[in-house]
Coordinates of C-alpha atoms in Angstrom, one line a residue:
M137 CA 17.4 -19.6 18.1
N138 CA 19.2 -19.7 14.7
K139 CA 19.1 -16.8 12.1
L140 CA 16.5 -18.5 10.0
K141 CA 14.1 -18.9 12.8
K142 CA 14.7 -15.4 14.1
Y143 CA 13.7 -14.1 10.6
I144 CA 10.6 -16.1 10.6
L145 CA 9.7 -15.0 14.0
L146 CA 10.1 -11.3 12.8
V147 CA 7.9 -11.9 9.8
F148 CA 5.2 -13.6 11.9
V149 CA 5.1 -11.5 15.1
G150 CA 5.3 -8.0 13.6
L151 CA 5.3 -5.9 16.7
V152 CA 2.3 -7.5 18.4
F153 CA 2.2 -5.1 21.2
S154 CA 3.7 -1.9 20.0
S155 CA 1.8 1.2 18.9
C156 CA -1.6 -0.1 20.3
Q157 CA -4.3 2.4 20.5
Q158 CA -5.6 3.6 24.0
D159 CA -8.9 4.0 22.4
I160 CA -9.9 4.3 18.7
L161 CA -9.1 8.0 18.5
D162 CA -6.2 8.3 20.8
T163 CA -2.9 6.6 20.3
T164 CA -0.7 5.4 23.1
S165 CA 2.7 3.6 22.9
F166 CA 2.4 0.3 24.5
N167 CA 5.9 -1.5 24.3
N168 CA 5.7 -4.2 26.7
P169 CA 8.4 -6.9 26.4
N170 CA 6.2 -9.4 28.2
P171 CA 2.9 -10.3 26.3
E172 CA 1.5 -12.1 29.4
L173 CA 1.2 -8.7 31.2
A174 CA -1.0 -7.3 28.2
F175 CA -3.9 -9.4 29.6
T176 CA -3.7 -8.8 33.3
S177 CA -6.4 -5.9 33.5
P178 CA -9.4 -5.0 31.6
E179 CA -7.7 -1.8 30.3
L180 CA -4.6 -3.7 29.0
V181 CA -6.8 -6.2 27.2
Q182 CA -8.6 -3.4 25.5
L183 CA -5.2 -2.0 24.5
A184 CA -4.2 -5.4 22.9
V185 CA -7.5 -5.7 20.9
N186 CA -7.0 -2.1 19.8
G187 CA -3.6 -3.1 18.6
V188 CA -5.2 -5.5 16.0
Y189 CA -7.1 -2.6 14.5
N190 CA -3.7 -0.8 14.4
A191 CA -2.2 -3.6 12.5
A192 CA -4.9 -3.7 10.0
Q193 CA -4.6 0.0 9.5
I194 CA -0.8 0.4 9.2
G195 CA 1.7 -2.2 8.1
Y196 CA 5.4 -2.0 7.0
Y197 CA 7.2 -1.7 3.7
S198 CA 10.5 -3.1 5.1
S199 CA 11.9 -6.2 6.5
T200 CA 12.8 -4.1 9.6
P201 CA 9.4 -2.9 11.0
L202 CA 11.2 -0.5 13.5
S203 CA 12.5 1.6 10.5
N204 CA 10.4 4.6 9.5
S205 CA 8.5 2.6 6.9
A206 CA 4.9 2.6 8.0
R207 CA 2.7 2.2 5.1
G208 CA -1.2 1.6 4.5
Y209 CA -0.9 -2.2 4.5
V210 CA -3.1 -4.1 4.4
F211 CA -6.3 -2.2 5.0
G212 CA -5.0 1.4 4.6
A213 CA -4.6 2.7 1.1
A214 CA -2.8 -0.5 -0.1
Y215 CA -6.0 -2.4 -0.1
F216 CA -7.9 0.1 -2.1
Q217 CA -5.0 0.7 -4.5
Q218 CA -3.8 -2.8 -5.2
N219 CA -7.5 -4.0 -5.8
E220 CA -8.2 -1.1 -8.1
V221 CA -5.0 -1.2 -10.2
R222 CA -5.3 -4.8 -11.0
G223 CA -8.4 -3.8 -12.7
E224 CA -9.3 -1.5 -15.7
D225 CA -11.5 1.2 -14.0
V226 CA -8.5 3.2 -12.8
V227 CA -5.3 4.4 -14.3
N228 CA -2.1 4.3 -12.4
T229 CA -0.5 7.6 -13.1
Q230 CA 3.0 7.3 -11.8
A231 CA 5.5 4.6 -10.6
F232 CA 4.0 4.0 -7.1
Y233 CA 2.0 1.0 -8.1
Q234 CA 3.2 0.7 -11.8
L235 CA 4.5 -2.9 -11.3
T236 CA 1.1 -4.1 -10.1
Y237 CA -0.8 -2.1 -12.6
E238 CA 1.3 -3.5 -15.5
S239 CA 1.6 -7.1 -13.9
N240 CA 5.4 -6.9 -14.0
Y241 CA 5.8 -8.2 -10.5
D242 CA 7.9 -11.1 -9.3
P243 CA 8.5 -12.9 -6.0
T244 CA 10.7 -10.0 -4.8
T245 CA 8.4 -7.0 -5.8
A246 CA 7.9 -5.1 -2.5
N247 CA 4.3 -4.0 -3.0
N248 CA 3.2 -7.6 -3.2
A249 CA 5.6 -9.1 -1.0
Y250 CA 4.7 -6.8 1.9
Y251 CA 1.0 -7.2 1.1
W252 CA 1.6 -10.9 2.0
S253 CA 3.9 -10.3 5.1
D254 CA 1.8 -7.5 6.6
A255 CA -1.4 -9.7 6.1
Y256 CA 0.2 -12.5 8.1
R257 CA 1.5 -9.9 10.7
L258 CA -2.1 -8.9 11.2
I259 CA -3.3 -12.5 11.4
N260 CA -0.5 -13.3 13.8
R261 CA -1.4 -10.3 16.0
A262 CA -5.0 -11.4 15.9
N263 CA -4.1 -15.0 17.0
L264 CA -1.8 -13.8 19.9
V265 CA -4.5 -11.4 21.2
N266 CA -7.1 -14.1 20.7
E267 CA -5.1 -16.5 22.9
G268 CA -4.5 -13.7 25.5
I269 CA -8.3 -13.0 25.7
N270 CA -8.9 -16.6 26.4
R271 CA -6.3 -16.4 29.4
A272 CA -8.1 -13.2 30.5
V273 CA -11.5 -14.8 30.6
N274 CA -10.1 -17.7 32.3
N275 CA -8.5 -15.7 35.0
K276 CA -11.6 -13.7 35.5
V277 CA -9.9 -10.4 34.3
I278 CA -12.9 -9.9 31.9
S279 CA -16.2 -11.5 31.7
E280 CA -16.9 -14.2 29.1
D281 CA -19.4 -12.0 27.3
Q282 CA -16.8 -9.3 26.9
G283 CA -14.3 -11.8 25.9
N284 CA -16.5 -13.0 23.1
I285 CA -16.9 -9.3 21.8
Y286 CA -13.2 -8.9 21.8
K287 CA -12.6 -12.4 20.1
G288 CA -15.4 -11.5 17.6
E289 CA -13.3 -8.3 16.7
V290 CA -9.9 -10.2 16.3
L291 CA -11.3 -13.2 14.4
F292 CA -13.2 -10.9 12.1
F293 CA -9.7 -9.5 11.2
R294 CA -8.2 -12.9 10.9
A295 CA -10.9 -14.0 8.4
L296 CA -10.8 -10.7 6.5
A297 CA -7.0 -10.9 6.0
H298 CA -7.2 -14.6 4.8
L299 CA -10.0 -13.7 2.4
E300 CA -8.0 -11.0 1.0
L301 CA -5.0 -13.3 0.4
L302 CA -7.1 -15.9 -1.2
K303 CA -8.2 -13.1 -3.7
H304 CA -4.6 -12.5 -4.9
F305 CA -2.6 -15.7 -4.3
S306 CA -5.3 -18.4 -5.2
R307 CA -7.6 -19.3 -8.1
P308 CA -11.3 -18.4 -7.8
Y309 CA -13.3 -20.7 -5.7
H310 CA -15.8 -21.8 -8.6
L311 CA -13.2 -22.6 -11.1
D312 CA -12.2 -25.8 -9.2
N313 CA -15.0 -26.0 -6.7
G314 CA -12.4 -24.9 -4.1
S315 CA -10.1 -27.8 -4.7
S316 CA -7.0 -25.6 -5.8
M317 CA -4.3 -24.4 -3.5
G318 CA -5.5 -21.7 -1.0
V319 CA -3.2 -19.9 1.5
P320 CA -1.9 -21.1 4.9
Y321 CA -4.7 -20.4 7.4
R322 CA -2.9 -19.4 10.5
T323 CA -4.8 -20.0 13.8
I324 CA -2.0 -19.9 16.4
G325 CA 0.0 -17.0 17.6
V326 CA 3.8 -17.3 16.8
D327 CA 6.1 -15.9 19.3
T328 CA 8.3 -18.8 20.4
E329 CA 10.7 -21.3 18.9
A330 CA 8.0 -24.0 19.5
T331 CA 5.2 -22.0 17.7
I332 CA 7.6 -21.3 14.9
E333 CA 7.9 -25.1 14.3
Q334 CA 4.2 -25.4 14.5
A335 CA 3.7 -22.6 11.9
M336 CA 6.3 -24.1 9.5
Q337 CA 4.1 -27.3 9.3
V338 CA 1.0 -25.3 8.1
G339 CA 0.8 -25.5 4.3
R340 CA -1.6 -23.9 1.9
G341 CA -4.5 -26.4 2.1
T342 CA -7.3 -25.9 -0.4
V343 CA -9.4 -22.8 -1.2
A344 CA -12.4 -24.6 0.1
E345 CA -10.7 -25.3 3.3
G346 CA -9.8 -21.7 3.7
Y347 CA -13.3 -20.7 3.2
E348 CA -14.5 -23.2 5.7
K349 CA -12.2 -21.8 8.4
L350 CA -13.1 -18.2 7.5
F351 CA -16.7 -18.9 7.9
E352 CA -16.1 -20.4 11.3
D353 CA -14.2 -17.2 12.5
L354 CA -17.1 -15.0 10.9
N355 CA -19.8 -17.1 12.5
F356 CA -18.3 -16.7 15.9
A357 CA -17.8 -13.0 15.3
E358 CA -21.3 -12.6 14.3
N359 CA -22.6 -14.5 17.4
G360 CA -20.3 -12.7 19.9
L361 CA -20.4 -9.1 18.6
P362 CA -23.1 -6.5 19.4
G363 CA -25.2 -5.1 16.7
N364 CA -24.6 -1.4 15.5
A365 CA -27.3 -0.3 17.7
Q366 CA -25.3 -1.3 20.7
R367 CA -22.4 0.7 19.7
Q368 CA -22.3 4.5 20.3
G369 CA -21.2 7.4 18.2
I370 CA -18.3 6.8 15.7
N371 CA -18.0 3.2 17.1
K372 CA -21.1 2.3 15.1
I373 CA -18.8 2.4 12.1
G374 CA -15.3 2.5 13.4
K375 CA -15.6 -0.7 15.6
I376 CA -16.5 -4.1 14.3
T377 CA -20.1 -5.1 14.8
K378 CA -22.3 -8.1 14.1
G379 CA -23.2 -6.3 10.7
A380 CA -19.5 -6.3 9.6
A381 CA -19.2 -10.0 10.2
I382 CA -22.3 -10.7 8.2
A383 CA -21.1 -8.4 5.4
I384 CA -17.9 -10.3 4.8
K385 CA -19.8 -13.5 4.9
I386 CA -21.8 -12.1 2.0
R387 CA -18.6 -11.4 0.0
A388 CA -17.4 -14.8 0.6
Y389 CA -20.7 -16.4 -0.5
L390 CA -20.7 -14.3 -3.6
N391 CA -17.3 -15.6 -4.6
M392 CA -18.7 -19.1 -4.0
R393 CA -21.7 -18.3 -6.3
N394 CA -23.9 -19.4 -3.3
W395 CA -26.7 -17.0 -4.2
S396 CA -29.2 -18.3 -1.7
K397 CA -26.9 -17.7 1.2
V398 CA -26.1 -14.2 -0.1
I399 CA -29.8 -13.4 0.2
E400 CA -30.1 -15.1 3.6
E401 CA -27.2 -13.1 5.1
Y402 CA -28.3 -9.9 3.4
N403 CA -31.8 -10.1 5.1
K404 CA -30.1 -9.9 8.4
L405 CA -28.8 -6.4 7.5
T406 CA -31.9 -4.8 6.5
S407 CA -32.9 -3.8 10.1
M408 CA -29.4 -2.6 10.8
Y409 CA -28.6 -0.2 8.1
T410 CA -30.3 2.2 5.6
L411 CA -28.9 3.9 2.5
E412 CA -28.3 7.6 2.6
S413 CA -30.7 9.5 0.4
N414 CA -27.7 11.1 -1.4
P415 CA -24.6 8.9 -2.2
L416 CA -22.3 11.8 -1.5
T417 CA -23.2 12.0 2.1
V418 CA -21.2 8.8 3.1
F419 CA -18.0 10.4 2.2
N420 CA -18.8 13.8 3.8
N421 CA -19.6 12.0 7.0
N422 CA -17.7 8.8 6.8
L423 CA -18.1 7.9 10.5
T424 CA -21.6 9.2 11.2
N425 CA -23.7 8.0 8.2
T426 CA -26.3 5.4 8.2
E427 CA -24.9 3.0 5.5
S428 CA -21.2 2.4 6.3
I429 CA -20.9 -1.0 7.9
F430 CA -17.3 -0.8 8.9
S431 CA -14.5 1.7 8.4
I432 CA -11.1 1.9 9.9
I433 CA -10.6 5.1 11.8
N434 CA -7.7 7.4 11.0
T435 CA -6.8 10.6 12.8
A436 CA -4.2 13.3 12.5
N437 CA -2.0 11.5 15.0
N438 CA -2.7 7.9 13.8
N439 CA -2.6 7.3 10.1
P440 CA -0.7 5.5 7.4
G441 CA 1.1 8.7 6.5
V442 CA 1.9 10.4 3.1
N443 CA 2.9 7.1 1.6
G444 CA -0.3 5.1 2.8
A445 CA -3.2 7.3 3.5
L446 CA -6.3 7.4 1.1
A447 CA -6.5 11.1 0.6
S448 CA -2.7 11.3 0.2
Q449 CA -2.7 8.6 -2.5
F450 CA -6.0 9.2 -4.3
S451 CA -6.2 13.1 -3.9
G452 CA -3.1 14.9 -2.7
R453 CA -0.7 13.1 -4.8
S454 CA -3.0 12.0 -7.6
L455 CA -1.5 8.5 -8.0
I456 CA -4.7 6.8 -9.4
A457 CA -7.0 8.3 -11.8
I458 CA -10.5 7.2 -12.9
S459 CA -10.1 5.4 -16.2
P460 CA -11.9 6.6 -19.3
I461 CA -13.1 3.1 -19.7
L462 CA -15.5 3.6 -16.7
W463 CA -15.9 7.3 -17.1
N464 CA -17.1 7.2 -20.7
N465 CA -19.4 4.2 -20.2
P466 CA -22.7 5.2 -21.9
L467 CA -24.7 3.6 -19.2
W468 CA -23.3 5.9 -16.6
L469 CA -25.6 8.9 -17.0
K470 CA -24.1 12.2 -17.5
D471 CA -26.0 13.9 -14.7
D472 CA -25.3 11.1 -12.2
K473 CA -24.4 12.8 -8.9
R474 CA -21.4 10.5 -8.3
R475 CA -19.6 12.1 -11.2
S476 CA -19.4 15.4 -9.1
V477 CA -17.1 13.7 -6.5
T478 CA -14.3 14.0 -9.0
D479 CA -11.7 16.6 -10.0
V480 CA -9.3 17.2 -12.9
V481 CA -5.6 17.2 -12.5
S482 CA -3.3 17.4 -15.7
G483 CA -6.4 16.6 -17.8
S484 CA -7.2 13.4 -15.9
R485 CA -10.2 12.6 -13.6
F486 CA -9.7 11.7 -10.0
T487 CA -12.0 10.7 -7.2
R488 CA -12.5 13.0 -4.3
K489 CA -14.2 10.5 -2.1
Y490 CA -11.1 10.9 0.3
K491 CA -10.8 14.6 1.1
D492 CA -8.4 15.2 4.0
I493 CA -5.1 15.9 2.2
T494 CA -3.7 17.7 5.3
T495 CA -4.1 15.4 8.2
F496 CA -5.2 12.2 6.5
S497 CA -8.2 11.6 8.8
D498 CA -10.6 9.9 6.3
A499 CA -11.8 6.6 7.5
S500 CA -11.0 3.5 5.3
P501 CA -14.4 2.4 4.0
I502 CA -14.0 -1.4 4.1
V503 CA -17.7 -2.2 3.6
R504 CA -21.0 -0.3 3.0
F505 CA -24.6 -1.3 2.8
S506 CA -24.9 -0.1 -0.9
E507 CA -22.4 -3.0 -1.7
M508 CA -24.5 -5.5 0.2
K509 CA -27.8 -4.4 -1.6
L510 CA -26.0 -4.8 -5.0
A511 CA -24.7 -8.2 -4.0
A512 CA -28.3 -9.2 -3.0
A513 CA -29.7 -7.8 -6.3
E514 CA -27.3 -9.9 -8.3
A515 CA -28.2 -13.0 -6.3
H516 CA -31.8 -12.4 -6.8
A517 CA -31.3 -11.9 -10.6
R518 CA -29.1 -15.1 -10.8
L519 CA -32.1 -17.0 -9.2
N520 CA -34.6 -15.3 -11.5
N521 CA -36.2 -13.2 -8.8
M522 CA -36.3 -10.1 -11.1
T523 CA -38.7 -8.0 -9.1
S524 CA -36.5 -8.1 -6.1
A525 CA -33.3 -7.6 -8.0
L526 CA -34.8 -4.5 -9.8
L527 CA -35.9 -3.0 -6.5
L528 CA -32.5 -3.4 -4.9
L529 CA -30.7 -2.1 -8.0
N530 CA -32.9 1.0 -8.1
E531 CA -32.6 1.7 -4.4
V532 CA -28.8 2.2 -4.9
R533 CA -28.9 3.8 -8.3
N534 CA -31.9 6.2 -8.0
R535 CA -30.5 8.3 -5.2
A536 CA -27.7 9.3 -7.6
L537 CA -30.0 10.2 -10.4
E538 CA -31.1 13.8 -11.2
T539 CA -34.6 12.7 -12.4
P540 CA -35.2 9.2 -11.1
N541 CA -38.8 9.2 -12.2
T542 CA -37.8 9.2 -15.7
E543 CA -34.1 7.8 -15.5
A544 CA -34.8 4.8 -13.1
Y545 CA -34.7 1.3 -14.6
T546 CA -38.0 -0.5 -15.1
S547 CA -39.2 -4.0 -15.8
S548 CA -39.0 -3.2 -19.5
S549 CA -35.4 -1.9 -19.3
F550 CA -34.1 -5.5 -19.6
S551 CA -35.2 -8.2 -22.0
N552 CA -33.8 -10.9 -19.9
K553 CA -31.9 -11.7 -16.7
E554 CA -28.6 -11.4 -18.3
G555 CA -29.2 -7.7 -19.2
M556 CA -30.2 -7.1 -15.4
I557 CA -27.2 -8.8 -14.2
K558 CA -24.8 -6.9 -16.4
A559 CA -26.6 -3.7 -15.2
I560 CA -26.0 -4.6 -11.5
L561 CA -22.3 -5.3 -12.2
L562 CA -21.9 -2.1 -13.9
E563 CA -23.5 -0.3 -11.0
R564 CA -21.0 -1.9 -8.6
R565 CA -18.3 -0.5 -10.7
I566 CA -19.7 3.0 -10.6
E567 CA -20.9 2.9 -6.9
L568 CA -17.8 1.4 -5.5
S569 CA -15.3 3.1 -7.8
C570 CA -11.9 3.5 -5.9
E571 CA -13.1 1.6 -2.9
G572 CA -11.0 -1.6 -3.5
V573 CA -13.8 -3.9 -4.8
R574 CA -13.1 -4.3 -8.5
W575 CA -10.4 -7.0 -8.5
A576 CA -12.7 -9.1 -6.3
D577 CA -15.4 -9.0 -9.0
I578 CA -12.9 -9.7 -11.8
H579 CA -11.6 -12.6 -9.9
R580 CA -15.0 -14.2 -9.1
L581 CA -16.4 -13.6 -12.5
I582 CA -13.7 -15.5 -14.4
N583 CA -15.7 -17.6 -17.1
D584 CA -19.0 -16.4 -15.7
D585 CA -21.9 -17.8 -17.8
I586 CA -23.4 -14.3 -18.1
A587 CA -20.9 -11.5 -17.6
P588 CA -17.5 -13.3 -17.9
T589 CA -14.1 -11.8 -17.2
Y590 CA -11.2 -13.7 -18.6
G591 CA -8.2 -12.5 -16.6
I592 CA -6.4 -9.2 -16.1
P593 CA -8.3 -6.8 -18.3
A594 CA -6.7 -4.5 -21.0
K595 CA -6.1 -1.0 -19.5
V596 CA -5.3 2.5 -20.4
P597 CA -1.5 2.7 -20.4
N598 CA 0.2 3.8 -17.2
G599 CA 0.4 7.7 -16.9
F600 CA -2.0 10.5 -16.9
P601 CA -4.8 10.0 -19.5
S602 CA -5.3 13.1 -21.6
A603 CA -8.3 15.4 -21.2
S604 CA -9.5 14.5 -24.6
S605 CA -9.8 10.8 -23.7
Y606 CA -12.6 11.6 -21.3
T607 CA -15.9 12.0 -23.2
I608 CA -19.1 11.1 -21.3
G609 CA -21.3 8.6 -23.3
I610 CA -18.6 7.9 -26.0
P611 CA -16.8 4.6 -25.3
Y612 CA -13.1 4.9 -24.9
S613 CA -11.3 3.9 -28.1
G614 CA -7.7 4.9 -27.3
N615 CA -4.7 2.7 -26.8
L616 CA -5.0 -0.2 -24.4
T617 CA -2.5 -2.5 -22.8
N618 CA -2.8 -6.3 -23.7
S619 CA -5.1 -8.3 -21.6
I620 CA -3.6 -11.3 -19.7
P621 CA -5.6 -14.6 -19.5
Y622 CA -6.3 -16.1 -16.2
T623 CA -4.2 -19.1 -17.3
D624 CA -1.2 -16.8 -17.3
K625 CA 1.0 -17.1 -14.3
R626 CA 0.5 -13.4 -13.5
F627 CA -3.0 -13.8 -12.7
L628 CA -1.9 -15.1 -9.3
W629 CA 0.7 -13.3 -7.3
P630 CA 3.8 -15.3 -6.3
I631 CA 4.5 -16.2 -2.7
P632 CA 7.3 -13.7 -1.8
L633 CA 10.8 -15.0 -2.0
M634 CA 11.4 -13.8 1.6
T635 CA 8.9 -16.4 2.7
T636 CA 9.8 -19.3 0.3
S637 CA 13.6 -18.9 1.0
V638 CA 13.0 -19.8 4.7
N639 CA 10.1 -22.0 4.5
P640 CA 10.6 -25.2 2.4
L641 CA 6.9 -26.3 2.7
L642 CA 5.7 -23.1 1.0
A643 CA 8.6 -23.2 -1.4
G644 CA 7.3 -26.4 -2.7
Q645 CA 3.8 -24.9 -2.9
Q646 CA 4.6 -21.8 -4.9
N647 CA 2.1 -20.7 -7.6
P648 CA 2.7 -22.5 -11.0
E649 CA 5.6 -21.2 -13.1
W650 CA 6.9 -18.8 -10.4

């Protein structure tokens, strides 16, 4: 195999069977040079599936995965940080994600390049394990029902990773009705010269084609997976369930502006989850609460480390502050309980949702029921179902209010649906602050008819905002960076040079002007 193909194989395979977890809480090394053996017993099949969770939790920040370069890619801290610092509701305080924050990246920028490559490592691991599960079922190693559960888990990750890539490397669905370039949707495992050749022929396709394929994966996952009532203990949240597949479908339909499908999918969740009466409970008990739909488990022995764990990045090292733009918003009430989950460092406000700065055991909250309620509220409001929208909005917001009897929204709070929708979107920013959701909303709201975004927003300059810049109820009026319109090439990340330099097809499908 020549050097080029070896490099591609390295990028695609990404340690498919190393560092798999014996169970969700107990890490066991599983370095088997023969992937066929990974599917010859029920225990080994389980190990391989747990390895997909591991790939979602911990990626690499180096072209040599065996070096000591484990980071929180894609769905460790990198997911939360990258999606937040692309928006205006946080301030990057130091150099860690400064290039992303200031949109000064290029095709060689490591934070973005390894976001791409680690996403595809996760996808490739999911594909290889999916194929192995099929062999295990065919060989009667595991039952078909158990195989469908395992396949549901790995196909969920395949869909989630592709959706994440579409959000950064492709235009919003609604701008072109899905006809613009998407990302390569990988469905075969790459571990041989022949499969490398197959993978090299898979181009970007369209955004719509990507969505069609991810819905196929998520529908399979929904049908094959158990509900959270069938999972036990922390596995109700730390293992993928039917509800998790439904929740990611809701995100995708929200991006497509398919409001009726958002509501249809949300209605499936109402018998599975309930909101905590206090919004702070979720982060005090992040694996045993009633509203977390899916979170990736971290433990003292298995986490992305000081350079990739949520508590390290947001709390211990104070790398990302809450922006005065959000903190000062007059519609975020002064006595809102969610303001108390913050702390002051060098005058700046920081979230304390992620608490364990010693062993980094906070679970990564991929999706919560409160987000789904707000998605359904927005969909109802868009369809002029104002009573339903108000009810859902208040269910999320009221539990954070000191005196909901007087502070809750009423039907007279909004003169039209535009006001209601803007309140729902603000509530998403407050409720889901520092949870990796902001860029998705900016991306899907480009040129919206009611609450438009126009590109990368103006932000507080990189560094620690001063204490004087934080004044509750007084809109921030300090210095801001220049906004960047969505027509600028920087709105989309470039496909990394390490990919285009070895893949002529993708080199010819690079994002415009890069």
